[in-house]
GROMACS .gro file of C-alpha atoms in nm:
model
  325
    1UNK     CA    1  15.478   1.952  11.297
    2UNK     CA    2  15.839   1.795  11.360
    3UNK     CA    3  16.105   1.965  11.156
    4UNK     CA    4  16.403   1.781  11.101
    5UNK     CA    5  16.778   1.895  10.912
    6UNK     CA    6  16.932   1.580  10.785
    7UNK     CA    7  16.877   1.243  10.900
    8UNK     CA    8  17.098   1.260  11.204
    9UNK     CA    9  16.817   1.504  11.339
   10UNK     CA   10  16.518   1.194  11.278
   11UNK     CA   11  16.487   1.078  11.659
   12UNK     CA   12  16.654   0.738  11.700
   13UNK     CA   13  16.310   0.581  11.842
   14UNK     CA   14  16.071   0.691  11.540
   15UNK     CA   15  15.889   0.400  11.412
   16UNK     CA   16  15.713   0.325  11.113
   17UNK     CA   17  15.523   0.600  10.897
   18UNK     CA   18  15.399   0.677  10.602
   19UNK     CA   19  15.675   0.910  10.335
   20UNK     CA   20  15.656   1.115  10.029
   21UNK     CA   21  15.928   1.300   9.880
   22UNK     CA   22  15.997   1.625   9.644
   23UNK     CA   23  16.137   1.949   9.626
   24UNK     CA   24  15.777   2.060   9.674
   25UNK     CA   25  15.845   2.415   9.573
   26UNK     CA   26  15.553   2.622   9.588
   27UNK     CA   27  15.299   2.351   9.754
   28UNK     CA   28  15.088   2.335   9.444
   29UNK     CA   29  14.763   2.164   9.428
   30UNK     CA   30  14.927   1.915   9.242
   31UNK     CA   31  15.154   1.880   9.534
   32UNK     CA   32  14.837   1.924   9.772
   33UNK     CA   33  14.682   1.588   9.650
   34UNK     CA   34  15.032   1.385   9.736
   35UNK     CA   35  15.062   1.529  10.027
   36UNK     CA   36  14.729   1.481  10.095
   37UNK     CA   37  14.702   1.166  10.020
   38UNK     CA   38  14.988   1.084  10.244
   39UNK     CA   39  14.833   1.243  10.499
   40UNK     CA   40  14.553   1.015  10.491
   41UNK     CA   41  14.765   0.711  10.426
   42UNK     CA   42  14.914   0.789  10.731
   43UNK     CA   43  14.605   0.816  10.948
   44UNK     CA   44  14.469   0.540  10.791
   45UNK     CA   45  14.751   0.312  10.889
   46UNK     CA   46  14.739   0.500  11.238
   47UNK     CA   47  15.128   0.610  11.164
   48UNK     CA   48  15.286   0.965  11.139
   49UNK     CA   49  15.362   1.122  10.792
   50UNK     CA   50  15.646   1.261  10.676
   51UNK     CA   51  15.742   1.480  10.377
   52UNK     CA   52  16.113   1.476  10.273
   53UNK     CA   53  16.251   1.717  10.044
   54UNK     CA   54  16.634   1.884   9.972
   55UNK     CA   55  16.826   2.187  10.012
   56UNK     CA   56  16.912   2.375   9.814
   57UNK     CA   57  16.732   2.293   9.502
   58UNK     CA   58  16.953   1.964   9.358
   59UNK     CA   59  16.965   2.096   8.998
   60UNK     CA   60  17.175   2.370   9.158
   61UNK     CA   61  17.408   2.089   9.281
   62UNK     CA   62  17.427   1.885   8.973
   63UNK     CA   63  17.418   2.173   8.750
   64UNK     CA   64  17.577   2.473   8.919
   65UNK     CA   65  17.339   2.837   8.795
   66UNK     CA   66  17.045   2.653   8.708
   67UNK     CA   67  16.858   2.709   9.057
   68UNK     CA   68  16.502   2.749   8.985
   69UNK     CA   69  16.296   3.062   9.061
   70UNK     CA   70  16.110   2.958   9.416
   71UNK     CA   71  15.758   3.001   9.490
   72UNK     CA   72  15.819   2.952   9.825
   73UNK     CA   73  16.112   2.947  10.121
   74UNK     CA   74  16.157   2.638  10.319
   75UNK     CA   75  15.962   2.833  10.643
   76UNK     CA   76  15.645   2.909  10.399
   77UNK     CA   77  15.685   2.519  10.251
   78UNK     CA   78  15.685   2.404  10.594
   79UNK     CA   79  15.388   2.602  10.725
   80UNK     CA   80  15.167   2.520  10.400
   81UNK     CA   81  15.263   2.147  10.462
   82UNK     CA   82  15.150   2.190  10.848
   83UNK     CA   83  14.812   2.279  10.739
   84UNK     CA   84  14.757   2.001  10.546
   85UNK     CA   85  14.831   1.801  10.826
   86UNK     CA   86  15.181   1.688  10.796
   87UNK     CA   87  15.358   1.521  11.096
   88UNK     CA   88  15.690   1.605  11.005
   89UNK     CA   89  15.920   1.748  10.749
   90UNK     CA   90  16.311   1.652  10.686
   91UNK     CA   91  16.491   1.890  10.493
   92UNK     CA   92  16.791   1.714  10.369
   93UNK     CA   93  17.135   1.886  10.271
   94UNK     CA   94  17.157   1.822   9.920
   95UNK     CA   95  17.528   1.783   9.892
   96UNK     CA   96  17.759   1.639   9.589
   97UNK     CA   97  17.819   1.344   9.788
   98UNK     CA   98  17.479   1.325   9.814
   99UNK     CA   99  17.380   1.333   9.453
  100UNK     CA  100  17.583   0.995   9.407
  101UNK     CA  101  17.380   0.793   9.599
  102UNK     CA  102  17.263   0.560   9.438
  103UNK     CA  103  16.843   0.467   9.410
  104UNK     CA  104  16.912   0.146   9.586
  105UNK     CA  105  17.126   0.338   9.863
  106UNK     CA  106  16.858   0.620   9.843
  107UNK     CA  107  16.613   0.371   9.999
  108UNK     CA  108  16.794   0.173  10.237
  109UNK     CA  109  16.966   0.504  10.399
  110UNK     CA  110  16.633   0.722  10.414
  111UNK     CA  111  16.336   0.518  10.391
  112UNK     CA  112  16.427   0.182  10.546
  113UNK     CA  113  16.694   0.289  10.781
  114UNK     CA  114  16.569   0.578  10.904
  115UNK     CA  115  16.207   0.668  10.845
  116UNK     CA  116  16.098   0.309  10.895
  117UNK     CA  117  15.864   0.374  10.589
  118UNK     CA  118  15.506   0.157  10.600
  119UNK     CA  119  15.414   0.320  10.240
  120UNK     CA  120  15.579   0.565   9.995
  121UNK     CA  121  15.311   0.772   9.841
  122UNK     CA  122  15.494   0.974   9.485
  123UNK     CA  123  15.353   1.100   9.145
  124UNK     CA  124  15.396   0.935   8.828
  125UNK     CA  125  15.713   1.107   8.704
  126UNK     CA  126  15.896   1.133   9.066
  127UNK     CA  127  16.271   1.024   8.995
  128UNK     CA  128  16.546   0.970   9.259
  129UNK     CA  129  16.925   0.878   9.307
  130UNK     CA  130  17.234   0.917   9.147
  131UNK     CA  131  17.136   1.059   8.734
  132UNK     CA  132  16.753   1.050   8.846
  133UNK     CA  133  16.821   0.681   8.781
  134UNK     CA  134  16.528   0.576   9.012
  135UNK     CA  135  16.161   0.601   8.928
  136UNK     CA  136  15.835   0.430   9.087
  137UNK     CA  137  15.862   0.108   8.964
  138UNK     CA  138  16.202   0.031   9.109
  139UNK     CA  139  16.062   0.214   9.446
  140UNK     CA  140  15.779  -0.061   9.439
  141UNK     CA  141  16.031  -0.322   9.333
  142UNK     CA  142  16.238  -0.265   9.653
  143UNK     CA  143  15.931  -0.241   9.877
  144UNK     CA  144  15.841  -0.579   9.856
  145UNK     CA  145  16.197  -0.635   9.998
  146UNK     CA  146  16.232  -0.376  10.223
  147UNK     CA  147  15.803  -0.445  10.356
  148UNK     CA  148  15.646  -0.130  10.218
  149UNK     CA  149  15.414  -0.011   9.987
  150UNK     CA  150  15.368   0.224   9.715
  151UNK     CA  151  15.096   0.473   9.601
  152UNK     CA  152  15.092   0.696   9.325
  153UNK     CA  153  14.881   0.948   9.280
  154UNK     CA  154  14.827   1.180   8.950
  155UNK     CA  155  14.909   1.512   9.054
  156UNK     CA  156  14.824   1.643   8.704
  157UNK     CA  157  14.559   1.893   8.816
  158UNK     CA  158  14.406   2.118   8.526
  159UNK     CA  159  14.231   2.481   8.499
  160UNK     CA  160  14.216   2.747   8.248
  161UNK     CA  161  14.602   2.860   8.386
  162UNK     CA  162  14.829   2.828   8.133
  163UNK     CA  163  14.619   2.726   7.825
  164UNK     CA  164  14.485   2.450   8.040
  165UNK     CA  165  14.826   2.270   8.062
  166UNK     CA  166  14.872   2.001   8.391
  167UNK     CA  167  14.965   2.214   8.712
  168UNK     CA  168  15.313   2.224   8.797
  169UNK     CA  169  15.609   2.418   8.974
  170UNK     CA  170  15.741   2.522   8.646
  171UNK     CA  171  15.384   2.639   8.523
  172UNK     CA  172  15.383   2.898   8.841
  173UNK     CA  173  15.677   3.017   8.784
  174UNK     CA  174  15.637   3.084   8.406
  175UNK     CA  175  15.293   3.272   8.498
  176UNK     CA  176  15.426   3.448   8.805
  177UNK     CA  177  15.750   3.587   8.567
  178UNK     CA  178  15.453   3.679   8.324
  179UNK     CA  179  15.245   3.853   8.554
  180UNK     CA  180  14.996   3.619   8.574
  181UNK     CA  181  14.866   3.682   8.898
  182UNK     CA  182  14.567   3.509   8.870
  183UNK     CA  183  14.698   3.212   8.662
  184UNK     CA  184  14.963   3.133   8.927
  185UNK     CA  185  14.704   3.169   9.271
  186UNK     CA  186  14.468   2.900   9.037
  187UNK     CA  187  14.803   2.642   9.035
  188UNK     CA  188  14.928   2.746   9.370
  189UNK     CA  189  14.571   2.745   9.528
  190UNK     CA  190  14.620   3.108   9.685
  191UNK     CA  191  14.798   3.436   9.600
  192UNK     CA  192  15.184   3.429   9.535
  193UNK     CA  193  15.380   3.549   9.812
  194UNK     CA  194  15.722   3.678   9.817
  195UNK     CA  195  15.863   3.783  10.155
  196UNK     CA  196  16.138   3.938  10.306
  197UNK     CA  197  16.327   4.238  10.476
  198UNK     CA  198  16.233   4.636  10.418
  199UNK     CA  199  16.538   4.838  10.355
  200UNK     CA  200  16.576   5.170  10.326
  201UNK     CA  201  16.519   5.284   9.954
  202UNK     CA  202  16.561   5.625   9.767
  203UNK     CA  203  16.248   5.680   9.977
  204UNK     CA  204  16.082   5.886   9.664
  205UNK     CA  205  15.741   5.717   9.706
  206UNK     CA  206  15.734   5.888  10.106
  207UNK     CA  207  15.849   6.202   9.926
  208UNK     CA  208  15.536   6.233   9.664
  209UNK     CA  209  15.333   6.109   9.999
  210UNK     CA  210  15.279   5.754   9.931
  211UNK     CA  211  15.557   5.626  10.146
  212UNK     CA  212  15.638   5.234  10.045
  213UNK     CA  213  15.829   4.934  10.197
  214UNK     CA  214  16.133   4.872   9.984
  215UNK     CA  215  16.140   4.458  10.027
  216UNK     CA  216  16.459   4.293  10.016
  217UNK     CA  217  16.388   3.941   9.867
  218UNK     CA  218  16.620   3.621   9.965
  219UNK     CA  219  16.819   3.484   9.641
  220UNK     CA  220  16.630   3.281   9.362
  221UNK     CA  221  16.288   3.456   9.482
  222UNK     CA  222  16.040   3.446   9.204
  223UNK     CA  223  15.954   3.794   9.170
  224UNK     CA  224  15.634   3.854   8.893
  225UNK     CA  225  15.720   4.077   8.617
  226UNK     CA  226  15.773   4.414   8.612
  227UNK     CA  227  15.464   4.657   8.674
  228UNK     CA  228  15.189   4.757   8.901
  229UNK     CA  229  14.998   4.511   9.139
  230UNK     CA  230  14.721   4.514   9.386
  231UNK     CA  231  14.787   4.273   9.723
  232UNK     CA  232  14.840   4.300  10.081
  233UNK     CA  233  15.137   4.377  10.272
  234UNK     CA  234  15.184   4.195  10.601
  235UNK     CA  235  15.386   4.288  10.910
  236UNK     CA  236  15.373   4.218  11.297
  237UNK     CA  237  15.058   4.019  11.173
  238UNK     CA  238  14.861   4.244  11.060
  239UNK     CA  239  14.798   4.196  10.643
  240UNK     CA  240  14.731   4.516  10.473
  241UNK     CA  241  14.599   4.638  10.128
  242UNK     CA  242  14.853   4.756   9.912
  243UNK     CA  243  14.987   4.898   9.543
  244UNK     CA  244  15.237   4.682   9.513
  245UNK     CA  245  15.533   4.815   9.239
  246UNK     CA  246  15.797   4.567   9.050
  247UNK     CA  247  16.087   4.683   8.882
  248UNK     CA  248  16.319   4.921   8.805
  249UNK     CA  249  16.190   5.306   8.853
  250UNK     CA  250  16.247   5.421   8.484
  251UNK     CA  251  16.072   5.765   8.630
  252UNK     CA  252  16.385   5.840   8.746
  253UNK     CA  253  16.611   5.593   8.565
  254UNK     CA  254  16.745   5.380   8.805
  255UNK     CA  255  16.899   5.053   8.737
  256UNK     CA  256  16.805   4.828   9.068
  257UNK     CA  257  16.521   4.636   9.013
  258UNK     CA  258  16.292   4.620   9.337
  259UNK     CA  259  15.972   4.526   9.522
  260UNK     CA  260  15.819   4.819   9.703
  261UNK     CA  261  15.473   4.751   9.877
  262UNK     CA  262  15.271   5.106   9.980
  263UNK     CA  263  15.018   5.004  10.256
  264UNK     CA  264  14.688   5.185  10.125
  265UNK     CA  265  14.569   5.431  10.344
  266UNK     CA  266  14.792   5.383  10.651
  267UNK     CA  267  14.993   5.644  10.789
  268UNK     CA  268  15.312   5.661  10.995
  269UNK     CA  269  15.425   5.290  10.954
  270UNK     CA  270  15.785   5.210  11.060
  271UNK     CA  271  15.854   4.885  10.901
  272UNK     CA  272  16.256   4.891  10.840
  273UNK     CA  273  16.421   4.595  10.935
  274UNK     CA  274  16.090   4.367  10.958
  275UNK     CA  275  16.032   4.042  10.787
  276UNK     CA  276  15.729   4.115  10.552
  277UNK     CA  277  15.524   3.919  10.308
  278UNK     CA  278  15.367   4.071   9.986
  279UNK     CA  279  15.037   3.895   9.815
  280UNK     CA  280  15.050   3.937   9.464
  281UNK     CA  281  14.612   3.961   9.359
  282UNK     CA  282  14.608   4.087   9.046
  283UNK     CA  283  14.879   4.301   8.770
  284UNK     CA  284  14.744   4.636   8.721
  285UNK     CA  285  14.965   4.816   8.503
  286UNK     CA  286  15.279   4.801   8.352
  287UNK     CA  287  15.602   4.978   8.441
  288UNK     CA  288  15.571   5.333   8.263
  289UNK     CA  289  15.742   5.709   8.239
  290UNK     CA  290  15.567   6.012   8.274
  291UNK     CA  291  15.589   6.319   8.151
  292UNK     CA  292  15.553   6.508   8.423
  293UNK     CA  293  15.509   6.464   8.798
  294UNK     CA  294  15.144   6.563   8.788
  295UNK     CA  295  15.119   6.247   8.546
  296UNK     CA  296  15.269   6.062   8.797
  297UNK     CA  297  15.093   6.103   9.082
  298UNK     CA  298  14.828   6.091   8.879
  299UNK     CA  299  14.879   5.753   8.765
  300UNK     CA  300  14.956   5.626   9.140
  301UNK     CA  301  14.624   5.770   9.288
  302UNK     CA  302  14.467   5.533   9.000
  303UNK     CA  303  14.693   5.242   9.106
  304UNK     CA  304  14.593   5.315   9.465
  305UNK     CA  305  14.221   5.316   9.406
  306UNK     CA  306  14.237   4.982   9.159
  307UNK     CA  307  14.407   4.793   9.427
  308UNK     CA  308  14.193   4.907   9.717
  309UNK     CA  309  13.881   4.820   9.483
  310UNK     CA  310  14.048   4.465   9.371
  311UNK     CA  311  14.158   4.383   9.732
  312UNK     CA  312  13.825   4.480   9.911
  313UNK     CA  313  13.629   4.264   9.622
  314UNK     CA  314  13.875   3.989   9.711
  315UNK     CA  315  13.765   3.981  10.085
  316UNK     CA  316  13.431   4.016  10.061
  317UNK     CA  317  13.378   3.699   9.812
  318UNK     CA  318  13.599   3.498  10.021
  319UNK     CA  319  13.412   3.665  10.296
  320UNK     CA  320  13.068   3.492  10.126
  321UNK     CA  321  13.222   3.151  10.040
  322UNK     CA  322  13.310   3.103  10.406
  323UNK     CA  323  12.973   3.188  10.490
  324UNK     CA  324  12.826   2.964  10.305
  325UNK     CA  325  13.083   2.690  10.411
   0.00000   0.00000   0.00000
């Protein structure tokens, strides 16, 4: 897949294709059928497809602190989109200038002028331009100007998540900041993920032998409520089963509120200064004090053998479904 920054990085001989646009945080299933459908626009036409979406998040431009939680960074986004068969993603600077364009200007400068776009594919609510002024019917109004066509698709996707409410970004993030494990991998269509660095800690789970990595998440991450987890921990490639802690450590009152992931059963790892991910499965507990450190180490070796009994159950029906597939 073709990765693009801003529209001076489209190449000047790309020809006609087939475009759908969003932040696209998270890669929902709602998200999955647009893009999917695009996808199959595209092939159908015998054009490439291409997803454009901004950065940073434009409500942080238009209203400065309101930057949504995100389920995912732009590398995961992209990846996700790759296996559903995206030709290309452009990632466009969402600047203040930006944000005045007008819909009308929006078209001409992205989708006519540069993309070349055959057919638009959007949900029912998407809204672009200066003030969201722009919506689907003025995008279908323009196309029979500008010789493309439009496809919208419902998105609204419904399960038990949520009360059984449509499947959305904001849905995720309300049942990821709930601990909601399962909720939130039914919208997103897998396990949350949050990745990032592992920094040195107090390094007081290595002390009472169950030696965690302390992950330092990028800004805006949504990180699930405090509390116990089961999940895996990957690094170097290699995904691991892990007891997964969020919060602050009231055992021994500090303030900083963290993400440490303990790799069940595997000794010796050095995993400071690696770029990790952590797979939220399932809340186990939540955050509590003990009131002694017998009851604590008590409570982890229950955490421990919870998430290596969720995790392994995990695999092995996953393990059956793709058998049967």
């Amino acid at each position: 897949m073709q990765r693009w920054r801003g529209l001076e990085d489209i190449p000047q001989d790309w020809g006609r294709s087939v475009v759908t646009i969003g932040s696209y945080d998270g890669v929902h299933r709602g998200h999955q059928l647009i893009i999917g459908r695009a996808v199959a626009k595209a092939r159908e036409l015998g054009v490439p497809s291409v997803v454009v979406t901004f950065d940073p998040h434009p409500s942080e431009v238009v209203r400065p602190g309101s930057h949504p939680p995100i389920l995912a960074p732009y590398d995961r986004r992209a990846e996700l989109m790759a296996g559903l068969g995206v030709d290309a993603l452009l990632i466009l600077p969402f600047t203040a200038e930006f944000s005045q364009l007008s819909p009308s200007d929006f078209i001409v400068k992205v989708l006519v002028d540069k993309l070349h776009a055959r057919a638009v594919i959007e949900g029912p609510n998407f809204r672009f331009g200066h003030r969201a002024a722009g919506n689907v019917d003025f995008l279908r109004e323009l196309g029979a100007t500008y010789d493309y066509e439009v496809e919208v698709v419902d998105l609204f996707e419904r399960g038990t998540a949520g009360g059984g409410v449509p499947f959305s970004s904001t849905l995720a993030r309300r049942l990821v900041a709930e601990g909601d494990m399962e909720g939130a991998a039914e919208v997103l269509g897998r396990p949350h993920r949050v990745e990032g660095v592992v920094v040195r800690g107090a390094q007081r789970g290595r002390e009472l032998g169950y030696p965690t990595a302390n992950v330092e998440t990028p800004p805006h991450t949504a990180v699930p409520a405090d509390g116990v987890y089961a999940g895996w921990l990957t690094a170097n490639g290699e995904r691991m089963p892990a007891a997964i802690s969020v919060g602050t450590n009231l055992q021994f009152d500090a303030t900083e509120r963290t993400v440490e992931a303990y790799a069940i059963d595997r000794i010796g790892l050095d995993l400071y200064g690696l770029h990790v991910t952590v797979d939220f499965l399932a809340y186990v507990r939540g955050m509590a004090r003990f009131e002694s450190l017998d009851g604590l180490l008590e409570a982890i070796a229950d955490d421990v053998k919870r998430a290596r009994s969720l995790t392994q159950e995990y695999d092995a029906q996953h393990a059956r479904h793709r058998a049967r597939d």
